[in-house]
CSV table of C-alpha atoms and ligand atoms in Angstrom, one decimal:
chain,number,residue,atom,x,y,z
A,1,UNK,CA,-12.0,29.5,17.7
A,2,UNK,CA,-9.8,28.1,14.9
A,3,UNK,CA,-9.5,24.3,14.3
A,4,UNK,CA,-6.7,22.3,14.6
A,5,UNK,CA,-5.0,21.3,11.6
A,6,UNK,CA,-3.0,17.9,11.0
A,7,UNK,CA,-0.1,18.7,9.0
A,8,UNK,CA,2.4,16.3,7.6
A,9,UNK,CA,5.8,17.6,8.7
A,10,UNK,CA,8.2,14.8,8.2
A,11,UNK,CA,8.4,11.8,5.8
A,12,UNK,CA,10.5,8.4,5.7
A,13,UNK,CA,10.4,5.6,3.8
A,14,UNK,CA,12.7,2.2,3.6
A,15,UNK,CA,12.6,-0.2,0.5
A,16,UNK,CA,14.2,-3.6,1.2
A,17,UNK,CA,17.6,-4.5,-0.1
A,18,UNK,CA,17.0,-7.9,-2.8
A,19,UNK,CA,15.3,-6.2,-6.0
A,20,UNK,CA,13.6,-8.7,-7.9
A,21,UNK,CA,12.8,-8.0,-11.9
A,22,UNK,CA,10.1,-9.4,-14.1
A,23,UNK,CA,12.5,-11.6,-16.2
A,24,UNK,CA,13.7,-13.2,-12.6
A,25,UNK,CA,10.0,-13.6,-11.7
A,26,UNK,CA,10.0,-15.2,-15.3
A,27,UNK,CA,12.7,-17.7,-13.7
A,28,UNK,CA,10.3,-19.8,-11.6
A,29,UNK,CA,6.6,-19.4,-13.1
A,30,UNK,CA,4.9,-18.9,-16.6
A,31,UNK,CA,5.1,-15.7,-17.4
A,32,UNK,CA,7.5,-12.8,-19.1
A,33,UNK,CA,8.8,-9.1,-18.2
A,34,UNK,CA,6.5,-8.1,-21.4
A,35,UNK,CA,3.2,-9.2,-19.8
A,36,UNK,CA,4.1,-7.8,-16.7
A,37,UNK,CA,4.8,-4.7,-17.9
A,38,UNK,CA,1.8,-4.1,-20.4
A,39,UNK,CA,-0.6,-5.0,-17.9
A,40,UNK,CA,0.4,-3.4,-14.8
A,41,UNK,CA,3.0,-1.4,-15.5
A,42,UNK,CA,5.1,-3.4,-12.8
A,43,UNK,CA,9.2,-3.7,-13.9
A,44,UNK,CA,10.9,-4.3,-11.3
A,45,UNK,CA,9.8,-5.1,-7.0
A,46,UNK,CA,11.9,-5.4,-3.8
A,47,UNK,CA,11.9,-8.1,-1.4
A,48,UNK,CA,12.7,-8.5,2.1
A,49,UNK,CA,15.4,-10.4,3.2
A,50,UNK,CA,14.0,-13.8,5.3
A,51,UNK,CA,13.2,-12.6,9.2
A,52,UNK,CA,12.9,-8.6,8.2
A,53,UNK,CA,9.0,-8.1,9.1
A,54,UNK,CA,6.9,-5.6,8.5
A,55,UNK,CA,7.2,-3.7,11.9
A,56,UNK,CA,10.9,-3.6,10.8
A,57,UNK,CA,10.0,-1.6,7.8
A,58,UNK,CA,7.8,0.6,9.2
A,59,UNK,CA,10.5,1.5,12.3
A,60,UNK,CA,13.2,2.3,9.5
A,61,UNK,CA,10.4,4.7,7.8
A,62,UNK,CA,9.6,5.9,11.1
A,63,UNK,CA,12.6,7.1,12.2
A,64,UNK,CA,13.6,8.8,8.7
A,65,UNK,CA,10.3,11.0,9.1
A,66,UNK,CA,10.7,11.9,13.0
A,67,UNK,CA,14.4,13.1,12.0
A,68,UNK,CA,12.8,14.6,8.8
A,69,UNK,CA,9.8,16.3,10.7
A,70,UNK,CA,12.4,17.5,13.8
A,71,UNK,CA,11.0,15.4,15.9
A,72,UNK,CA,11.6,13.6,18.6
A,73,UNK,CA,10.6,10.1,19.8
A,74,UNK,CA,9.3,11.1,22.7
A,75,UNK,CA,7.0,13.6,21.6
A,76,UNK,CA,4.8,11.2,19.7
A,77,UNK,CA,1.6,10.9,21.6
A,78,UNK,CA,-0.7,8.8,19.2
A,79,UNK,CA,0.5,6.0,16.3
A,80,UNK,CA,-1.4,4.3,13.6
A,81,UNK,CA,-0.1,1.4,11.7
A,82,UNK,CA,-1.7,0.5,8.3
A,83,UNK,CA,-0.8,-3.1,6.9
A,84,UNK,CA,-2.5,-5.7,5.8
A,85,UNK,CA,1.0,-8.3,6.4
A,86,UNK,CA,1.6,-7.8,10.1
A,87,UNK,CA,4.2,-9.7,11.9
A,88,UNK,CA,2.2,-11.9,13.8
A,89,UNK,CA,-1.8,-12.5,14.0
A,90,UNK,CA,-1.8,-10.3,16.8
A,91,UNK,CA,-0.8,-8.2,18.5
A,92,UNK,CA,-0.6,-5.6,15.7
A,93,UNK,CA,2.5,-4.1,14.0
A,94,UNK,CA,1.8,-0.6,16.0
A,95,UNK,CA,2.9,-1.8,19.5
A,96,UNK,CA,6.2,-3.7,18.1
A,97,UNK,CA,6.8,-0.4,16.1
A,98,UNK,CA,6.1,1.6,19.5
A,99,UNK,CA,8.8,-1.2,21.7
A,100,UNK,CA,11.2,-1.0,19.1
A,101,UNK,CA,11.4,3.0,18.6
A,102,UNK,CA,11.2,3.6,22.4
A,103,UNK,CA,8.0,5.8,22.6
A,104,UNK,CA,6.3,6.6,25.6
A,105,UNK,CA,2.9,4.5,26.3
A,106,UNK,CA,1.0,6.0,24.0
A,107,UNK,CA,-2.6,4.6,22.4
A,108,UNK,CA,-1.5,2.6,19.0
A,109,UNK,CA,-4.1,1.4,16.4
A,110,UNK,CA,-3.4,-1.3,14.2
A,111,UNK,CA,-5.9,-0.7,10.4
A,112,UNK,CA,-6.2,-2.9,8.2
A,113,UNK,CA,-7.7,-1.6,5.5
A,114,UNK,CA,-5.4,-2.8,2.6
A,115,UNK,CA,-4.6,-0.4,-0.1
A,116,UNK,CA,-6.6,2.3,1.2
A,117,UNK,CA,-4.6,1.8,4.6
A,118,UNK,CA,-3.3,5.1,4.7
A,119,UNK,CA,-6.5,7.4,3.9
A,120,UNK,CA,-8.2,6.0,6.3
A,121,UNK,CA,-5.1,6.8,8.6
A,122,UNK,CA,-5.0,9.7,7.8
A,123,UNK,CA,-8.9,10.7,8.6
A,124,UNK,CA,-8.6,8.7,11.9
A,125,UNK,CA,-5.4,11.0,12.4
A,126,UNK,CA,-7.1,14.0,11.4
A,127,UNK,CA,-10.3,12.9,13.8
A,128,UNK,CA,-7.7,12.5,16.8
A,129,UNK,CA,-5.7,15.9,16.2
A,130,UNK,CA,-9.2,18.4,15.7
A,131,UNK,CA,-10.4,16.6,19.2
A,132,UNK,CA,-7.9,17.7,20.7
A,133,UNK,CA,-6.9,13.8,21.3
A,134,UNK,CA,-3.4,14.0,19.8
A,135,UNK,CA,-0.5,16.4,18.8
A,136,UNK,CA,2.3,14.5,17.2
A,137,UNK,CA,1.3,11.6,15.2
A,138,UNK,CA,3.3,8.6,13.8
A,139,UNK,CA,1.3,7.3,10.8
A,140,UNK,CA,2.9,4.1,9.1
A,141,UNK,CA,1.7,2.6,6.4
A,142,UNK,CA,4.3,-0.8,5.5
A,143,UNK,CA,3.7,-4.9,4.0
A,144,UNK,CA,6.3,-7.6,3.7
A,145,UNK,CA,4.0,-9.7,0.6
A,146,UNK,CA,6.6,-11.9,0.0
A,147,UNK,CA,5.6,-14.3,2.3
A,148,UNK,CA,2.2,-14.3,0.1
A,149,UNK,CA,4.6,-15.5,-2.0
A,150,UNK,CA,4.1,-19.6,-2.7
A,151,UNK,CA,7.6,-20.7,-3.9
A,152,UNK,CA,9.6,-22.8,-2.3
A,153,UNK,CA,13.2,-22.3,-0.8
A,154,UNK,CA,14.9,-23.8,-3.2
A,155,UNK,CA,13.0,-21.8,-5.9
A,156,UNK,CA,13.9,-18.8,-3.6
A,157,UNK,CA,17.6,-19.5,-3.9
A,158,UNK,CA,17.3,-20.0,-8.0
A,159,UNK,CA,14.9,-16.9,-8.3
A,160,UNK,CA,17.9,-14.9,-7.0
A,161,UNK,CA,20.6,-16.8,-9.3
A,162,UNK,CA,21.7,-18.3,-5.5
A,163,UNK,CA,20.8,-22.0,-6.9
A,164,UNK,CA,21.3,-23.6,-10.8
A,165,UNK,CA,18.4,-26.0,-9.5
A,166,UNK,CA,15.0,-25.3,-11.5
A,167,UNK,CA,11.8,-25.8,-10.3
A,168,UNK,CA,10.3,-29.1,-10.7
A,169,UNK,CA,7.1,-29.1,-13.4
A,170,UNK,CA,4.9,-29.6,-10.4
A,171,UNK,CA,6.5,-26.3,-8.6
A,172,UNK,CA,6.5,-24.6,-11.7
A,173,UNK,CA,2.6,-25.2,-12.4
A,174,UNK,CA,2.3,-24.0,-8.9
A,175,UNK,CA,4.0,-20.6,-8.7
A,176,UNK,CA,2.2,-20.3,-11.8
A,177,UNK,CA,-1.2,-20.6,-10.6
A,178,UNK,CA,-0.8,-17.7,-8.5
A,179,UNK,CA,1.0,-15.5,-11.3
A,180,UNK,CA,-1.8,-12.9,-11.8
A,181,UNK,CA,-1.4,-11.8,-8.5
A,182,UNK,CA,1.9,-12.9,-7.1
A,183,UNK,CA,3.9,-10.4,-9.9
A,184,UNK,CA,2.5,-7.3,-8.7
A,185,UNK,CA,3.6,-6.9,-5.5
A,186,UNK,CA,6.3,-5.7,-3.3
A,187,UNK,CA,7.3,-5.1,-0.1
A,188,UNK,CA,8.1,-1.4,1.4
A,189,UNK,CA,7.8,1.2,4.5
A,190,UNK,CA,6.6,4.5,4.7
A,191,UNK,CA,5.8,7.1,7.2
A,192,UNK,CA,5.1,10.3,8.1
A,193,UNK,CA,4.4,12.4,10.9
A,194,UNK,CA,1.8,14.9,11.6
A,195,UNK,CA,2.0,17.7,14.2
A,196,UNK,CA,-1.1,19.5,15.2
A,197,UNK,CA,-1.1,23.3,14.2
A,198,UNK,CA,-3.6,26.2,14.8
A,199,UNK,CA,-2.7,28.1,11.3
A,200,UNK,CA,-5.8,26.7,9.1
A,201,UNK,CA,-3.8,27.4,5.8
A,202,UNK,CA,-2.4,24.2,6.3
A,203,UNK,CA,-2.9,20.3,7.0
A,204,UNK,CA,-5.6,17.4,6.0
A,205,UNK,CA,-8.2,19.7,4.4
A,206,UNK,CA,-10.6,16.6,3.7
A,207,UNK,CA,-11.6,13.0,3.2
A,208,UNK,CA,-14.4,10.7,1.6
A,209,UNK,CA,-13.8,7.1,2.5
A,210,UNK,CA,-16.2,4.3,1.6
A,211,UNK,CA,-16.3,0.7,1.8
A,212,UNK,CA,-18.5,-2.2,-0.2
A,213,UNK,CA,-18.2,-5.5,1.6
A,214,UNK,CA,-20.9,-7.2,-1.2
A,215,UNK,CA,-17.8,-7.7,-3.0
A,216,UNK,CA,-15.4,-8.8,-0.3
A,217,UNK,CA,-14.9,-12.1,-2.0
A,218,UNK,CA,-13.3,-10.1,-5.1
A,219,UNK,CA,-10.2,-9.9,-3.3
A,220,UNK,CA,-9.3,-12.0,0.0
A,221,UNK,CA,-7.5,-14.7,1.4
A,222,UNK,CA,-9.9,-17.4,2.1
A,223,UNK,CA,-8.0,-19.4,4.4
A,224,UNK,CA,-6.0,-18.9,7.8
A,225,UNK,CA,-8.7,-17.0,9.5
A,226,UNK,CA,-11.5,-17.9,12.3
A,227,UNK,CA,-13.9,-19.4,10.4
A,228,UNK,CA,-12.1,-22.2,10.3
A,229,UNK,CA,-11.6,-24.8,13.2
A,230,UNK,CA,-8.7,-24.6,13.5
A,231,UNK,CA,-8.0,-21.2,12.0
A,232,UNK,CA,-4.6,-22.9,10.4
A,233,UNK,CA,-3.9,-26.4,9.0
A,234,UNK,CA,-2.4,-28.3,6.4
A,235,UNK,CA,-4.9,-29.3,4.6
A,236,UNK,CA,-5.2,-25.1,3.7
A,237,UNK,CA,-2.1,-24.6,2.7
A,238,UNK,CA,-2.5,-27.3,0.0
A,239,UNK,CA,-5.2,-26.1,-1.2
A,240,UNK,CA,-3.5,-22.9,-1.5
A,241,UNK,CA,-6.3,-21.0,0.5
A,242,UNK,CA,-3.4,-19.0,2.6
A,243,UNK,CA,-2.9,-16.8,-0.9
A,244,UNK,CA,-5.0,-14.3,-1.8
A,245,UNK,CA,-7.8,-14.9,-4.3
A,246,UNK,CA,-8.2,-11.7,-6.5
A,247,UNK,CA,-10.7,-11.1,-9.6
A,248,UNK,CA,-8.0,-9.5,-11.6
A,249,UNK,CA,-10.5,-7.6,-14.3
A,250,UNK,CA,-13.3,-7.1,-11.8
A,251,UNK,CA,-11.2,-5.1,-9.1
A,252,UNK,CA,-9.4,-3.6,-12.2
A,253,UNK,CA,-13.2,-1.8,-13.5
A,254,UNK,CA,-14.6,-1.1,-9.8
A,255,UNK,CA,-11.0,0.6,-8.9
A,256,UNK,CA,-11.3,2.7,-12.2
A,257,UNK,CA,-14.7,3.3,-11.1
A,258,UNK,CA,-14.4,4.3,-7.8
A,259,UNK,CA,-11.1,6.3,-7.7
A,260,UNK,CA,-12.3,8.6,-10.0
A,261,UNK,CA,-16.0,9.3,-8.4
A,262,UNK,CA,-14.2,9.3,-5.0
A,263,UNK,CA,-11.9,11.8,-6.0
A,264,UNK,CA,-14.8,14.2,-7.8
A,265,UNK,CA,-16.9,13.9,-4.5
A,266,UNK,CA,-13.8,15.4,-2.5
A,267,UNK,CA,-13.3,18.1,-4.6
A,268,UNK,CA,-16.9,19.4,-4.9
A,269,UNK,CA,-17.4,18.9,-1.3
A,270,UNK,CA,-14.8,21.7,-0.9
A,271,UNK,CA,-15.8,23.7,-3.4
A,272,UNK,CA,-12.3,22.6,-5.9
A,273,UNK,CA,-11.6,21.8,-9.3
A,274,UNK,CA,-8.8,19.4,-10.3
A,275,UNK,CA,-7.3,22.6,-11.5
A,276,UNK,CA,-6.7,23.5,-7.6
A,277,UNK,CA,-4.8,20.4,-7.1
A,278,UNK,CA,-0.9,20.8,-7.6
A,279,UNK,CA,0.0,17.2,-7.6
A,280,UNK,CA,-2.3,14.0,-7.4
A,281,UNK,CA,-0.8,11.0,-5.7
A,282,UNK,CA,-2.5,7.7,-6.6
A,283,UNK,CA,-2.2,4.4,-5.1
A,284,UNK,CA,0.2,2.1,-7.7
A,285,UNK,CA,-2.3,-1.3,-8.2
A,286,UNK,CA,-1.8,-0.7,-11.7
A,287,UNK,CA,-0.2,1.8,-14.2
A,288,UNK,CA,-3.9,1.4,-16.3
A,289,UNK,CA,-6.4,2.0,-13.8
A,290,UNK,CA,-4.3,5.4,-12.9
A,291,UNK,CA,-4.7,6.2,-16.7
A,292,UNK,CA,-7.8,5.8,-16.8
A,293,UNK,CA,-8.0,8.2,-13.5
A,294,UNK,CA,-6.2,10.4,-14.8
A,295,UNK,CA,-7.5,11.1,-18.3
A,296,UNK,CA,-11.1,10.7,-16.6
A,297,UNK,CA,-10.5,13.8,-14.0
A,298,UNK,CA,-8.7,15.8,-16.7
A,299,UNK,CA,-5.6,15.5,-14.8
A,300,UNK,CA,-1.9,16.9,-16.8
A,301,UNK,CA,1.0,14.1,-17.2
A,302,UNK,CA,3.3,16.9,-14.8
A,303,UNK,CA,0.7,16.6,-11.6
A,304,UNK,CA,0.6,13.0,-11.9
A,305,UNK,CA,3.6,10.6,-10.3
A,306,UNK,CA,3.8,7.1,-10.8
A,307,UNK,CA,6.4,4.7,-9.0
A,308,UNK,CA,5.0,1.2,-10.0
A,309,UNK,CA,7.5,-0.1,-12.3
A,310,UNK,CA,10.4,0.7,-9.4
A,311,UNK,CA,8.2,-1.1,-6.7
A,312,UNK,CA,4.8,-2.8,-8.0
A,313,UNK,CA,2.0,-2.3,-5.3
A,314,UNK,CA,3.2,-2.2,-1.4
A,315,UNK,CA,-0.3,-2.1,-0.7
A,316,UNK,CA,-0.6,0.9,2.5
A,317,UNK,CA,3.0,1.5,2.0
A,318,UNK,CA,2.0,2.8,-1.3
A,319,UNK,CA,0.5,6.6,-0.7
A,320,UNK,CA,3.4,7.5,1.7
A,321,UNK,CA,6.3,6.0,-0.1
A,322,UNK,CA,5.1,8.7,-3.2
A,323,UNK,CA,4.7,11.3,-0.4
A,324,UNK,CA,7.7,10.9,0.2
A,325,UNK,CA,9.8,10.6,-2.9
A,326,UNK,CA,7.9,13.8,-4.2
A,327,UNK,CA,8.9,15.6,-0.6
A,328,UNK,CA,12.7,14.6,-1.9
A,329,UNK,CA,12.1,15.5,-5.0
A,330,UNK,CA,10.8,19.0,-4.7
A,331,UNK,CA,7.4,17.4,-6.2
A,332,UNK,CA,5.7,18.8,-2.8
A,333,UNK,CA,6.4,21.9,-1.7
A,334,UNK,CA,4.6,24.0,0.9
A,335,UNK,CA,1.5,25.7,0.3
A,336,UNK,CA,0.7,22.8,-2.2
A,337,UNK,CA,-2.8,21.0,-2.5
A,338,UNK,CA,-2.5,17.5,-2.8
A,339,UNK,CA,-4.8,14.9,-3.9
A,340,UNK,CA,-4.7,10.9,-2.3
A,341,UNK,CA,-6.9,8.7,-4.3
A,342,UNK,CA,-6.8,4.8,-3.5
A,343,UNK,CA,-8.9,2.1,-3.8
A,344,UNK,CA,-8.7,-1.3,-2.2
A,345,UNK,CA,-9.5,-5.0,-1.0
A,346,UNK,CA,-13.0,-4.2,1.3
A,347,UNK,CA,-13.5,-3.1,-1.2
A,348,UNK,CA,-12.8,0.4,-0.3
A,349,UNK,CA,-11.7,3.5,-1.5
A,350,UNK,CA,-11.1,6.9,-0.7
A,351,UNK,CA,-10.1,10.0,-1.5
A,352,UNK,CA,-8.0,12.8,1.0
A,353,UNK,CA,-7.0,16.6,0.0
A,354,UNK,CA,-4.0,17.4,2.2
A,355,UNK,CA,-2.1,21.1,1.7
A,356,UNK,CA,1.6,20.4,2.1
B,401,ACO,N1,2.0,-13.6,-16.8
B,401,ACO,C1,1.6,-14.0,-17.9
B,401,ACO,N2,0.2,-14.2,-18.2
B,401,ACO,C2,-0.6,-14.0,-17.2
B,401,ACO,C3,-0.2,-13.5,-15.9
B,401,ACO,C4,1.2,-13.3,-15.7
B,401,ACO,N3,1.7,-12.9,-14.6
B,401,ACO,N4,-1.2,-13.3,-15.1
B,401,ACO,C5,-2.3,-13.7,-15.9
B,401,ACO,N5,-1.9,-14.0,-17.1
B,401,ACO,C6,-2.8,-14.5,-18.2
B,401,ACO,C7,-4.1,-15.1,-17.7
B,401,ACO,O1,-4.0,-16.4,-17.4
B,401,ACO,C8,-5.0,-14.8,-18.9
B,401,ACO,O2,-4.7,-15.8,-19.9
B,401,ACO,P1,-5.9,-16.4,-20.8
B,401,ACO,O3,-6.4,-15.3,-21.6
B,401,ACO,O4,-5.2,-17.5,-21.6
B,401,ACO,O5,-6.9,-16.9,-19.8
B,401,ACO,C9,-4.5,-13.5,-19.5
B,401,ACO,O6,-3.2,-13.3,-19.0
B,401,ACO,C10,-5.3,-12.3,-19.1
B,401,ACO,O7,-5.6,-12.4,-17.7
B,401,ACO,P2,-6.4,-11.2,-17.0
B,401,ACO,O8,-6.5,-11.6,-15.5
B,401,ACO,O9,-7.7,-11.0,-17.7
B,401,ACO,O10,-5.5,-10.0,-17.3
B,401,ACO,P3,-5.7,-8.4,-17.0
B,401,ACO,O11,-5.5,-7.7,-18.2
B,401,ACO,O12,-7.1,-8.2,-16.3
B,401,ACO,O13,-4.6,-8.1,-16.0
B,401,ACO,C11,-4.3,-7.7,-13.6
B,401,ACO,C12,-4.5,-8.7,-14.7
B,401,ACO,C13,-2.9,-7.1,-13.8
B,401,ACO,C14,-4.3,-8.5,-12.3
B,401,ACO,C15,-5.4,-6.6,-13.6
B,401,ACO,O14,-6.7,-7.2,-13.8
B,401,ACO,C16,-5.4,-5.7,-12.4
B,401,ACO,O15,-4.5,-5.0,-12.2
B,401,ACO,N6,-6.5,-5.8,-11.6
B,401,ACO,C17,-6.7,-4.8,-10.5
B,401,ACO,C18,-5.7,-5.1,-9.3
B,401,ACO,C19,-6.0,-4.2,-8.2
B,401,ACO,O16,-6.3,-3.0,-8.4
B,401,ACO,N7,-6.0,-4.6,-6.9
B,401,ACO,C20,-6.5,-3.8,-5.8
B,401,ACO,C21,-5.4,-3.4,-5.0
B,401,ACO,S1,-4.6,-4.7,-4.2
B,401,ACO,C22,-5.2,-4.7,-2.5
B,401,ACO,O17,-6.0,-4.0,-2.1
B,401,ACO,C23,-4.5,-5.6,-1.6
């Protein structure tokens, strides 16, 4: 009996309309395009315009990839939403994204797991499809982090050159507080779908997901969750609790860590070499940790894409977005084995061979 094989047949992605550049960032906080760029790699981000959520995102990805893939609507039979921004505490962004596209009643799963949204996706996809459990899947992977974002309307409207009012000293020591964080993100959509297939040549070949909660403090938003009574109040968003907390140069040496052993442990547990791999697709937290990757696997600069500096990190929109662009491109073409690496707030990581 031959397995069934998940294979990606259709990708879509949507980037929001209001691109925002380090030296506007530099507008409303303490800090400056060159820092930016040295340290992440990070040039330019897109925001969302105000009411555009993240289930909006992921429906205009969606329905790029089900034209893209040839398919249609109502043949989806399973979807899974990665974010870690949904619309509203709950329900999930999977059954808006189901309402809004008109899909039959079909099981959606709302992950969370950050960065790493879409590997685990895809394994949890992969499970579904060689069960038996699913035949065309809708995997989304989108964030809206601008409303992360601390500023305050008025230093909206002047961030955008929509005001010539500054931000007080007070406001200004504020948005800079959370500068080390706030700079490298963006918001974005991205989707594919997968379509089960007997032919074995191919599909997702393999994953290795793990997860370290020791270090789940490394990287979190301490406030506006159920440990508190209530889960919500003022006194939290003074404090500042409802943005996330990040150890910038501790997440910076486990990612570089991890990715890399992630991605060897993959490859040996199919028998590869990096040489095997046509094209590794990384997830964009920073342009120096995917160095570091890179030189450490023995990777070439023409298998490697990066996209950072045209988006910063979107978080589980990340691995699908570069899917995507390379699928444009003529990066991806079929036949091709491609490595996902990511690693994320959990912490976790992973590392998935897919052949286009
Ligand atoms: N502009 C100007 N200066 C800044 C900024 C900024 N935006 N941010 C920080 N600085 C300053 C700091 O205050 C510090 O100043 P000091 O030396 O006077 O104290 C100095 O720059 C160095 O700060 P570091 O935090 O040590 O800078 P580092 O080189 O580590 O870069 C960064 C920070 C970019 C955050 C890096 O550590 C990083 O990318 N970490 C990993 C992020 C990551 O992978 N996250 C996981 C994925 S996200 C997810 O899962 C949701």
């Amino acid at each position: 009996m031959r397995f069934m094989r998940a294979v990606i047949v259709g990708s879509g992605s949507e980037i929001p309309p209001n691109a925002v550049t380090n030296q506007m960032l530099a507008r409303i906080m303490d800090t400056s395009d060159e820092w930016i760029r040295e340290r992440s790699g990070v040039e330019t981000r897109y925001y969302v315009d105000l009411g555009t959520a993240t289930s909006d995102l992921g429906v205009a990805a969606a329905r790029r990839a089900l034209a893209e893939g040839a398919t249609a609507p109502e043949d989806v039979d399973l979807v899974v939403f990665a974010t870690m921004t949904p619309d509203y505490y709950f329900p999930g962004a999977g059954p808006l994204l189901q309402a809004k596209l008109g899909l039959r009643n079909v099981p959606c799963f709302d992950i969370r797991q950050q960065c790493v949204g879409f590997l685990y996706g895809l394994q949890l996809v992969d499970a579904h499809v060689r069960a038996g459990l699913a035949r065309t899947v809708l995997l989304v992977g989108a964030e809206v982090h601008s409303g992360f974002m601390p500023y305050s309307a008025a230093n909206w409207d002047y961030l955008y050159g929509r005001s010539d009012v500054p931000p007080t000293p007070a406001e200004h020591a504020w948005n800079s507080r959370f500068r080390h964080l706030t700079v490298l993100f963006g918001d974005a959509g991205a989707a594919v779908v997968l379509q089960a297939q007997e032919d074995g040549s191919r599909g997702i070949v393999d994953s290795v997901l793990g997860t370290d909660g020791a270090d789940y403090d490394k990287l979190y938003v301490p406030g506006t969750g159920f440990k508190h009574r209530p889960y919500t109040d003022p006194e939290q968003f003074a404090r500042g609790d409802h943005i996330p907390v990040m150890d910038g140069r501790y997440v910076f040496k486990l990612a570089a860590t991890r990715m890399v052993e992630v991605a060897q442990q993959v490859l040996a547990r199919n028998g590869l070499r990096i040489d095997d791999v046509a094209l590794v697709l990384m997830h964009q937290a920073n342009r120096r940790i995917n160095e570091h990757c890179q030189k450490a696997l023995g990777v070439p600069d023409d298998k490697v894409v990066h996209n950072i500096h045209k988006y910063g990190n979107t978080t589980a929109a990340t691995i699908p977005l570069l899917w995507d662009e390379c699928a444009r491109r003529g990066r991806i073409r079929p036949g091709d084995l491609v490595l996902l690496v990511a690693f994320g707030a959990g912490m976790s990581w992973g590392a998935t061979l897919v052949r286009a």
